[in-house]
Amino acid sequence: MATRILVVEDEPDIVEVLEYNLGREGYTVDSAARGDEALDAVRRQAPDLIVLDLMLPGLDGLEVLRTLRRDRATERLPVLLLTARGEEIDRVVGLELGADDYVTKPFSPRELTLRVKAILRRRESAPEEGERIDRGDVVLDLAGHRVLVEGEPVALTATEFRLLKLLMERRDRVQTREQLLSEAWGYSEDVDSRTVDTHVRRLRRKLGPAAERIETVIGVGYRFRD
């Protein structure tokens, strides 16, 4: 079955551009013009990825994202935000709420398509059956896509999970923001490093008592302490 993408955008011209460019890549594209309509569409049939505008009638994009992340059925559903160039605070809040990435308007359709492909590629990379990484108080069950902190399960988005996996695999070795963007996000071009910082901050919050295992190396990046 073709990969389904839900575009949540109230500007018809942008919807048309996205439908054309994503459709040309073989994706099935549905659309919703309001936030509440988007949630209804997801509940009827969850897509493989959502392209979500922040400024929406009915229910704004941040509230849609917050609702998705509160629901266990959609807490890991990949979400790519569309934001206006001046909405830096909203972009940060969106990443804090669990968005996988963002693209600012006006955007290049090619860039957006590459971002969509990268997010879906990360989601589809399946681990070996039964593989796990055990670092004492933090355990990653890769086959089950589960994280345990001091024996208690912690819900992570797909991007957070991949970021933690990379840091744990390379414990005690500093990973630069560029390395993490390249390997956890799949981007080779320059991307705002605040994307990494925001995900690390969110990841630490979720790890709770094990948060200090992720150490900031000022001016360089991050490492997982053994």
Coordinates of N, CA and C in Angstrom, one line a residue:
M1 N 0.8 -1.2 0.0 CA 0.0 0.0 0.0 C 0.9 1.3 0.0
A2 N 0.4 2.3 -0.7 CA 1.1 3.5 -0.8 C 1.2 4.2 0.6
T3 N 2.3 4.9 0.9 CA 2.4 5.6 2.1 C 1.4 6.8 2.1
R4 N 0.7 7.0 3.2 CA -0.4 8.0 3.3 C 0.1 9.2 4.1
I5 N 0.0 10.4 3.5 CA 0.4 11.6 4.2 C -0.9 12.5 4.3
L6 N -1.1 13.0 5.5 CA -2.2 14.0 5.7 C -1.6 15.4 5.8
V7 N -2.0 16.2 4.9 CA -1.6 17.6 4.9 C -2.7 18.4 5.6
V8 N -2.3 19.1 6.7 CA -3.3 19.9 7.4 C -2.9 21.4 7.2
E9 N -3.6 22.0 6.3 CA -3.2 23.4 5.8 C -4.5 24.0 5.3
D10 N -4.7 25.3 5.7 CA -5.9 26.0 5.2 C -5.7 26.9 4.0
E11 N -4.5 26.9 3.4 CA -4.3 27.7 2.2 C -4.3 26.8 1.0
P12 N -5.4 26.9 0.2 CA -5.5 25.9 -0.9 C -4.3 25.9 -1.9
D13 N -3.7 27.0 -2.1 CA -2.5 27.0 -3.0 C -1.4 26.1 -2.5
I14 N -1.2 26.2 -1.2 CA -0.1 25.4 -0.6 C -0.5 23.9 -0.6
V15 N -1.8 23.6 -0.3 CA -2.3 22.2 -0.4 C -2.0 21.7 -1.8
E16 N -2.4 22.5 -2.8 CA -2.2 22.0 -4.2 C -0.7 21.7 -4.5
V17 N 0.2 22.6 -4.1 CA 1.6 22.3 -4.3 C 2.1 21.0 -3.6
L18 N 1.6 20.8 -2.4 CA 2.1 19.6 -1.6 C 1.5 18.4 -2.2
E19 N 0.2 18.4 -2.6 CA -0.4 17.3 -3.2 C 0.3 16.9 -4.5
Y20 N 0.7 17.9 -5.3 CA 1.4 17.6 -6.6 C 2.7 17.0 -6.3
N21 N 3.5 17.6 -5.5 CA 4.9 17.2 -5.3 C 5.0 15.9 -4.5
L22 N 4.2 15.7 -3.5 CA 4.2 14.5 -2.7 C 3.6 13.3 -3.5
G23 N 2.6 13.7 -4.3 CA 2.0 12.6 -5.2 C 2.9 12.2 -6.2
R24 N 3.8 13.1 -6.7 CA 4.7 12.7 -7.7 C 5.8 11.7 -7.2
E25 N 6.0 11.7 -5.9 CA 6.9 10.8 -5.2 C 6.2 9.4 -4.9
G26 N 4.9 9.3 -5.2 CA 4.2 8.1 -5.0 C 3.4 8.0 -3.7
Y27 N 3.4 9.1 -3.0 CA 2.6 9.1 -1.8 C 1.1 9.4 -2.0
T28 N 0.3 8.8 -1.2 CA -1.2 9.1 -1.2 C -1.4 10.3 -0.3
V29 N -2.0 11.4 -0.8 CA -2.1 12.6 0.0 C -3.5 12.9 0.3
D30 N -3.9 13.1 1.6 CA -5.2 13.6 2.0 C -5.0 14.9 2.6
S31 N -6.0 15.7 2.7 CA -5.9 17.0 3.3 C -7.0 17.4 4.2
A32 N -6.7 18.3 5.2 CA -7.7 18.9 6.1 C -7.4 20.3 6.2
A33 N -8.4 21.2 6.3 CA -8.2 22.6 6.3 C -8.4 23.2 7.8
R34 N -8.8 22.3 8.7 CA -9.0 22.8 10.1 C -8.4 21.8 11.0
G35 N -8.0 22.2 12.2 CA -7.3 21.4 13.2 C -8.3 20.3 13.7
D36 N -9.5 20.6 13.9 CA -10.5 19.6 14.4 C -10.8 18.6 13.4
E37 N -10.8 19.0 12.1 CA -11.0 18.1 11.0 C -9.9 17.1 10.9
A38 N -8.7 17.6 11.1 CA -7.5 16.8 11.1 C -7.5 15.7 12.1
L39 N -7.9 16.0 13.3 CA -8.0 15.0 14.4 C -9.1 13.9 14.0
D40 N -10.2 14.4 13.5 CA -11.2 13.4 13.1 C -10.7 12.5 12.0
A41 N -9.9 13.0 11.0 CA -9.3 12.2 10.0 C -8.3 11.2 10.5
V42 N -7.5 11.6 11.5 CA -6.6 10.7 12.1 C -7.3 9.6 12.8
R43 N -8.3 9.9 13.5 CA -9.1 8.9 14.3 C -9.7 7.9 13.4
R44 N -10.2 8.3 12.2 CA -10.8 7.4 11.2 C -9.7 6.5 10.6
Q45 N -8.6 7.0 10.2 CA -7.5 6.2 9.6 C -6.2 7.0 9.8
A46 N -5.4 6.5 10.7 CA -4.1 7.2 10.9 C -3.2 7.1 9.7
P47 N -2.7 8.3 9.3 CA -1.7 8.3 8.2 C -0.4 7.8 8.6
D48 N 0.6 7.8 7.7 CA 1.9 7.4 8.0 C 2.7 8.6 8.4
L49 N 2.3 9.8 8.1 CA 2.9 11.1 8.4 C 2.0 12.2 8.3
I50 N 2.1 13.3 9.1 CA 1.3 14.5 9.0 C 2.2 15.7 8.7
V51 N 1.8 16.4 7.7 CA 2.4 17.8 7.5 C 1.4 18.8 8.1
L52 N 1.8 19.5 9.1 CA 0.9 20.2 10.0 C 1.3 21.7 10.0
D53 N 0.4 22.5 9.5 CA 0.5 24.0 9.6 C 0.2 24.4 11.1
L54 N 0.8 25.4 11.6 CA 0.6 25.9 12.9 C -0.6 26.8 13.0
M55 N -0.8 27.7 12.0 CA -1.9 28.6 12.0 C -3.1 28.0 11.3
L56 N -4.1 27.5 12.1 CA -5.2 26.8 11.5 C -6.5 27.3 12.2
P57 N -7.6 27.3 11.5 CA -8.9 27.6 12.1 C -9.4 26.4 12.9
G58 N -10.3 26.7 13.8 CA -10.9 25.6 14.6 C -10.0 25.2 15.7
L59 N -8.8 24.7 15.5 CA -7.9 24.2 16.5 C -6.5 24.5 15.9
D60 N -5.7 25.2 16.6 CA -4.4 25.5 16.0 C -3.5 24.3 16.0
G61 N -2.4 24.4 15.2 CA -1.5 23.3 15.0 C -0.8 22.8 16.3
L62 N -0.5 23.7 17.2 CA 0.2 23.2 18.4 C -0.8 22.4 19.3
E63 N -2.1 22.8 19.3 CA -3.1 22.0 20.0 C -3.3 20.7 19.4
V64 N -3.3 20.7 18.1 CA -3.5 19.4 17.4 C -2.3 18.5 17.7
L65 N -1.1 19.0 17.7 CA 0.1 18.2 18.1 C 0.0 17.7 19.5
R66 N -0.4 18.6 20.4 CA -0.5 18.3 21.8 C -1.5 17.1 22.0
T67 N -2.6 17.2 21.3 CA -3.6 16.1 21.4 C -3.1 14.8 20.9
L68 N -2.4 14.8 19.7 CA -1.8 13.6 19.2 C -0.8 13.0 20.1
R69 N 0.0 13.8 20.8 CA 1.1 13.2 21.6 C 0.5 12.7 23.0
R70 N -0.7 13.1 23.3 CA -1.3 12.6 24.6 C -2.0 11.3 24.4
D71 N -2.3 10.9 23.1 CA -3.0 9.7 22.8 C -2.0 8.6 22.5
R72 N -2.1 7.5 23.2 CA -1.1 6.4 23.0 C -1.1 5.9 21.6
A73 N -2.3 6.0 20.9 CA -2.4 5.5 19.5 C -1.7 6.3 18.5
T74 N -1.4 7.6 18.9 CA -0.8 8.5 17.9 C 0.5 9.2 18.5
E75 N 0.9 8.8 19.7 CA 2.0 9.5 20.3 C 3.3 9.4 19.5
R76 N 3.5 8.4 18.6 CA 4.7 8.3 17.8 C 4.4 8.6 16.4
L77 N 3.3 9.1 16.0 CA 3.0 9.4 14.6 C 3.9 10.5 14.2
P78 N 4.6 10.4 13.1 CA 5.6 11.4 12.6 C 4.8 12.7 12.2
V79 N 5.3 13.8 12.7 CA 4.7 15.1 12.3 C 5.8 16.1 11.9
L80 N 5.6 16.7 10.7 CA 6.4 17.7 10.2 C 5.6 19.0 10.2
L81 N 6.2 20.0 10.9 CA 5.5 21.3 11.1 C 5.8 22.2 9.9
L82 N 4.7 23.0 9.6 CA 4.9 24.2 8.6 C 4.8 25.4 9.5
T83 N 5.8 26.3 9.5 CA 5.7 27.5 10.3 C 6.1 28.7 9.5
A84 N 5.6 29.9 9.9 CA 6.0 31.1 9.2 C 7.4 31.5 9.7
R85 N 8.1 32.2 8.9 CA 9.5 32.5 9.2 C 9.7 33.2 10.5
G86 N 8.7 34.0 11.0 CA 8.9 34.8 12.2 C 8.4 34.0 13.4
E87 N 8.0 32.8 13.3 CA 7.4 32.1 14.4 C 8.4 31.2 15.2
E88 N 9.5 31.8 15.6 CA 10.6 31.0 16.2 C 10.1 30.3 17.5
I89 N 9.3 31.1 18.3 CA 8.8 30.5 19.6 C 7.9 29.4 19.3
D90 N 7.0 29.5 18.3 CA 6.1 28.4 18.0 C 6.9 27.2 17.5
R91 N 8.0 27.4 16.8 CA 8.7 26.2 16.3 C 9.4 25.5 17.5
V92 N 9.9 26.2 18.4 CA 10.5 25.6 19.6 C 9.5 24.9 20.4
V93 N 8.3 25.5 20.6 CA 7.3 24.8 21.3 C 6.8 23.6 20.6
G94 N 6.7 23.6 19.3 CA 6.4 22.5 18.5 C 7.3 21.3 18.7
L95 N 8.6 21.6 18.7 CA 9.6 20.6 18.9 C 9.5 20.0 20.3
E96 N 9.3 20.9 21.3 CA 9.1 20.5 22.6 C 8.0 19.6 22.8
L97 N 6.9 19.8 22.0 CA 5.7 18.9 22.1 C 5.9 17.6 21.4
G98 N 7.0 17.5 20.6 CA 7.3 16.2 20.0 C 7.2 16.1 18.5
A99 N 7.2 17.3 17.8 CA 7.2 17.3 16.4 C 8.6 16.8 16.0
D100 N 8.6 16.0 14.8 CA 9.9 15.5 14.4 C 10.8 16.5 13.7
D101 N 10.2 17.5 13.0 CA 11.0 18.5 12.3 C 10.0 19.6 11.9
Y102 N 10.6 20.6 11.3 CA 9.8 21.7 10.8 C 10.4 22.3 9.5
V103 N 9.5 22.9 8.7 CA 9.9 23.6 7.5 C 9.3 25.0 7.6
T104 N 10.0 26.1 7.3 CA 9.5 27.4 7.4 C 9.0 27.9 6.0
K105 N 7.9 28.6 6.1 CA 7.3 29.2 4.9 C 8.0 30.6 4.6
P106 N 8.2 30.9 3.3 CA 7.9 30.1 2.2 C 9.0 29.0 2.1
F107 N 8.5 27.8 1.6 CA 9.5 26.7 1.6 C 9.7 26.2 0.2
S108 N 10.7 25.5 0.0 CA 11.0 24.8 -1.3 C 10.3 23.4 -1.3
P109 N 9.4 23.1 -2.2 CA 8.8 21.8 -2.3 C 9.8 20.7 -2.3
R110 N 10.9 20.9 -2.9 CA 11.9 19.8 -2.9 C 12.5 19.6 -1.5
E111 N 12.7 20.7 -0.8 CA 13.2 20.5 0.6 C 12.2 19.8 1.5
L112 N 10.9 20.2 1.4 CA 9.9 19.6 2.2 C 9.8 18.1 1.8
T113 N 9.9 17.7 0.5 CA 9.8 16.3 0.1 C 11.0 15.6 0.7
L114 N 12.2 16.1 0.7 CA 13.3 15.5 1.3 C 13.2 15.3 2.8
R115 N 12.6 16.2 3.5 CA 12.4 16.1 4.9 C 11.4 15.0 5.2
V116 N 10.3 14.9 4.4 CA 9.3 13.8 4.5 C 10.0 12.5 4.3
K117 N 10.8 12.4 3.3 CA 11.5 11.1 3.0 C 12.4 10.7 4.2
A118 N 13.1 11.7 4.7 CA 14.0 11.4 5.8 C 13.3 10.9 7.0
I119 N 12.2 11.5 7.4 CA 11.4 11.1 8.5 C 10.9 9.7 8.3
L120 N 10.3 9.4 7.2 CA 9.8 8.1 6.9 C 10.9 7.0 6.9
R121 N 12.0 7.4 6.3 CA 13.1 6.4 6.3 C 13.6 6.1 7.7
R122 N 13.6 7.1 8.6 CA 14.0 6.8 10.0 C 13.0 5.8 10.6
R123 N 11.7 6.1 10.3 CA 10.7 5.3 10.9 C 10.7 3.8 10.5
E124 N 11.1 3.6 9.2 CA 11.0 2.3 8.6 C 12.3 1.5 8.9
S125 N 13.3 2.1 9.4 CA 14.6 1.3 9.7 C 14.3 0.4 10.9
A126 N 14.1 -0.9 10.6 CA 13.7 -1.8 11.7 C 15.0 -2.4 12.3
P127 N 15.1 -2.5 13.7 CA 16.2 -3.2 14.3 C 16.2 -4.7 14.2
E128 N 17.3 -5.3 14.6 CA 17.3 -6.8 14.6 C 16.4 -7.3 15.7
E129 N 15.8 -8.4 15.4 CA 14.9 -9.0 16.4 C 15.6 -9.3 17.7
G130 N 15.0 -8.9 18.8 CA 15.6 -9.2 20.1 C 16.7 -8.3 20.5
E131 N 17.2 -7.4 19.7 CA 18.3 -6.5 20.0 C 18.0 -5.5 21.1
R132 N 18.9 -5.3 22.0 CA 18.7 -4.3 23.1 C 20.0 -3.7 23.5
I133 N 19.9 -2.5 24.0 CA 21.1 -1.8 24.6 C 20.8 -1.6 26.0
D134 N 21.7 -2.1 26.9 CA 21.5 -2.0 28.3 C 22.6 -1.2 28.9
R135 N 22.3 -0.1 29.5 CA 23.3 0.8 30.2 C 22.9 1.0 31.6
G136 N 22.5 -0.1 32.2 CA 22.2 0.0 33.7 C 20.8 0.5 33.9
D137 N 20.7 1.8 34.3 CA 19.3 2.3 34.6 C 18.5 2.7 33.4
V138 N 19.2 2.6 32.2 CA 18.5 2.9 30.9 C 18.6 1.7 30.0
V139 N 17.5 1.2 29.5 CA 17.5 0.0 28.6 C 16.7 0.3 27.4
L140 N 17.2 0.1 26.2 CA 16.5 0.2 25.0 C 16.2 -1.2 24.4
D141 N 14.9 -1.5 24.3 CA 14.5 -2.7 23.6 C 14.2 -2.3 22.1
L142 N 15.2 -2.5 21.2 CA 15.1 -2.0 19.9 C 13.9 -2.7 19.1
A143 N 13.8 -4.0 19.3 CA 12.8 -4.7 18.5 C 11.4 -4.3 18.9
G144 N 11.2 -4.0 20.2 CA 9.9 -3.6 20.7 C 9.7 -2.1 20.8
H145 N 10.8 -1.4 20.4 CA 10.7 0.1 20.4 C 10.3 0.6 21.7
R146 N 10.9 0.1 22.8 CA 10.6 0.5 24.2 C 11.8 1.0 24.9
V147 N 11.6 1.9 25.8 CA 12.6 2.4 26.7 C 12.2 2.2 28.1
L148 N 13.1 1.6 28.9 CA 12.9 1.5 30.4 C 13.9 2.3 31.1
V149 N 13.5 3.1 32.1 CA 14.3 3.9 32.9 C 14.1 3.4 34.4
E150 N 15.1 2.8 35.0 CA 15.0 2.2 36.3 C 13.8 1.2 36.3
G151 N 13.6 0.5 35.2 CA 12.6 -0.5 35.1 C 11.2 -0.1 34.7
E152 N 11.0 1.3 34.6 CA 9.7 1.8 34.2 C 9.7 2.3 32.8
P153 N 8.6 1.9 32.0 CA 8.6 2.3 30.6 C 8.5 3.8 30.4
V154 N 9.1 4.3 29.4 CA 9.1 5.8 29.0 C 8.7 5.9 27.6
A155 N 7.7 6.7 27.2 CA 7.2 6.8 25.9 C 8.1 7.9 25.1
L156 N 8.7 7.5 24.0 CA 9.5 8.4 23.2 C 8.9 8.4 21.8
T157 N 9.1 9.6 21.2 CA 8.7 9.6 19.7 C 9.8 8.9 19.0
A158 N 9.6 8.6 17.7 CA 10.6 7.9 16.9 C 11.9 8.6 16.8
T159 N 11.8 9.9 16.7 CA 13.1 10.7 16.6 C 13.8 10.7 17.9
E160 N 13.1 10.9 19.0 CA 13.7 10.8 20.3 C 14.4 9.4 20.6
F161 N 13.7 8.4 20.2 CA 14.2 7.0 20.3 C 15.5 6.9 19.5
R162 N 15.5 7.3 18.3 CA 16.7 7.2 17.5 C 17.9 8.0 18.0
L163 N 17.6 9.2 18.5 CA 18.6 10.1 19.1 C 19.2 9.4 20.3
L164 N 18.4 8.9 21.2 CA 18.9 8.2 22.4 C 19.7 7.0 22.0
K165 N 19.2 6.2 21.0 CA 20.0 5.0 20.6 C 21.4 5.4 20.1
L166 N 21.5 6.4 19.3 CA 22.8 6.8 18.9 C 23.8 7.2 20.0
L167 N 23.2 8.0 21.0 CA 24.0 8.4 22.1 C 24.5 7.2 23.0
M168 N 23.5 6.3 23.2 CA 23.8 5.1 24.0 C 24.8 4.2 23.3
E169 N 24.7 4.0 22.0 CA 25.6 3.1 21.3 C 27.0 3.7 21.4
R170 N 27.2 5.0 21.4 CA 28.5 5.6 21.4 C 28.8 6.3 22.8
R171 N 28.4 5.6 23.8 CA 28.6 6.1 25.2 C 30.0 6.6 25.4
D172 N 30.1 7.7 26.1 CA 31.4 8.3 26.5 C 32.1 8.9 25.3
R173 N 31.5 8.9 24.1 CA 32.1 9.6 23.0 C 31.2 10.8 22.6
V174 N 31.8 12.0 22.5 CA 31.0 13.2 22.1 C 30.5 13.1 20.7
Q175 N 29.2 13.4 20.5 CA 28.6 13.5 19.2 C 28.3 14.9 19.0
T176 N 28.8 15.5 17.9 CA 28.5 16.9 17.5 C 27.1 17.0 17.1
R177 N 26.6 18.2 17.1 CA 25.2 18.4 16.6 C 25.1 18.0 15.1
E178 N 26.2 18.3 14.3 CA 26.2 18.0 12.9 C 26.1 16.4 12.7
Q179 N 26.8 15.7 13.6 CA 26.8 14.2 13.5 C 25.3 13.7 13.8
L180 N 24.7 14.3 14.8 CA 23.4 13.9 15.2 C 22.4 14.2 14.1
L181 N 22.5 15.4 13.6 CA 21.6 15.8 12.5 C 21.7 14.8 11.3
S182 N 23.0 14.5 11.0 CA 23.2 13.6 9.9 C 22.7 12.2 10.1
E183 N 22.9 11.7 11.3 CA 22.6 10.3 11.5 C 21.2 10.0 12.2
A184 N 20.8 10.9 13.1 CA 19.5 10.7 13.7 C 18.4 11.3 12.8
W185 N 18.7 12.4 12.1 CA 17.7 13.0 11.3 C 17.8 12.7 9.8
G186 N 19.0 12.3 9.4 CA 19.3 11.9 8.0 C 19.5 13.1 7.1
Y187 N 20.0 14.2 7.7 CA 20.2 15.4 6.9 C 21.7 15.6 6.7
S188 N 22.1 15.9 5.5 CA 23.5 16.2 5.2 C 23.7 17.7 5.1
E189 N 22.6 18.5 4.8 CA 22.8 19.9 4.6 C 22.7 20.6 6.0
D190 N 23.0 21.9 6.0 CA 23.0 22.7 7.2 C 21.5 22.8 7.7
V191 N 21.3 22.5 9.0 CA 19.9 22.6 9.6 C 20.1 23.3 10.9
D192 N 19.2 24.1 11.3 CA 19.3 24.8 12.6 C 19.5 23.8 13.7
S193 N 20.7 24.0 14.4 CA 21.1 23.1 15.5 C 20.1 23.1 16.7
R194 N 19.2 24.1 16.7 CA 18.3 24.2 17.8 C 17.3 23.0 17.8
T195 N 17.2 22.4 16.6 CA 16.4 21.2 16.5 C 17.0 20.1 17.3
V196 N 18.3 19.9 17.3 CA 18.9 18.9 18.2 C 18.8 19.3 19.7
D197 N 19.1 20.6 20.0 CA 19.0 21.0 21.4 C 17.7 20.8 22.0
T198 N 16.6 21.1 21.2 CA 15.3 21.0 21.7 C 14.9 19.6 22.0
H199 N 15.3 18.7 21.1 CA 15.0 17.3 21.3 C 15.8 16.7 22.4
V200 N 17.0 17.1 22.6 CA 17.8 16.6 23.8 C 17.1 17.1 25.1
R201 N 16.7 18.4 25.1 CA 16.0 18.9 26.3 C 14.8 18.1 26.6
R202 N 14.0 17.8 25.6 CA 12.8 17.0 25.8 C 13.1 15.6 26.2
L203 N 14.1 15.0 25.6 CA 14.6 13.7 26.0 C 15.0 13.6 27.4
R204 N 15.8 14.5 27.9 CA 16.2 14.6 29.3 C 15.0 14.6 30.2
R205 N 14.0 15.4 29.9 CA 12.8 15.5 30.7 C 12.1 14.1 30.9
K206 N 12.1 13.4 29.8 CA 11.4 12.1 29.8 C 12.2 11.1 30.5
L207 N 13.5 11.2 30.5 CA 14.4 10.2 31.2 C 14.4 10.4 32.7
G208 N 13.9 11.5 33.2 CA 13.7 11.7 34.6 C 15.0 11.5 35.4
P209 N 15.0 10.5 36.3 CA 16.2 10.3 37.1 C 17.5 10.0 36.4
A210 N 17.4 9.6 35.1 CA 18.5 9.3 34.3 C 18.9 10.4 33.4
A211 N 18.3 11.6 33.5 CA 18.5 12.7 32.6 C 20.0 13.1 32.6
E212 N 20.7 13.0 33.7 CA 22.1 13.5 33.8 C 23.0 12.6 33.0
R213 N 22.5 11.4 32.6 CA 23.4 10.6 31.8 C 23.7 11.2 30.4
I214 N 22.8 12.1 29.9 CA 23.1 12.9 28.7 C 23.8 14.2 29.1
E215 N 25.1 14.3 28.8 CA 25.9 15.4 29.2 C 26.1 16.3 28.0
T216 N 26.0 17.6 28.3 CA 26.4 18.7 27.3 C 27.8 19.0 27.3
V217 N 28.5 18.9 26.2 CA 29.9 19.3 26.0 C 29.9 20.6 25.3
I218 N 30.1 21.7 26.1 CA 29.9 23.0 25.6 C 30.7 23.3 24.4
G219 N 30.0 23.9 23.4 CA 30.7 24.2 22.1 C 30.9 23.1 21.2
V220 N 30.5 21.8 21.6 CA 30.8 20.7 20.8 C 29.5 19.9 20.5
G221 N 28.9 19.3 21.5 CA 27.7 18.5 21.3 C 27.3 17.8 22.6
Y222 N 27.0 16.5 22.5 CA 26.4 15.7 23.6 C 27.1 14.4 23.7
R223 N 27.0 13.8 24.9 CA 27.5 12.4 25.0 C 26.7 11.7 26.1
F224 N 26.6 10.4 26.0 CA 25.9 9.6 27.0 C 26.9 9.1 27.9
R225 N 26.9 9.4 29.2 CA 27.9 9.0 30.2 C 27.7 7.6 30.6
D226 N 28.8 6.8 30.7 CA 28.7 5.5 31.2 C 28.7 5.5 32.7

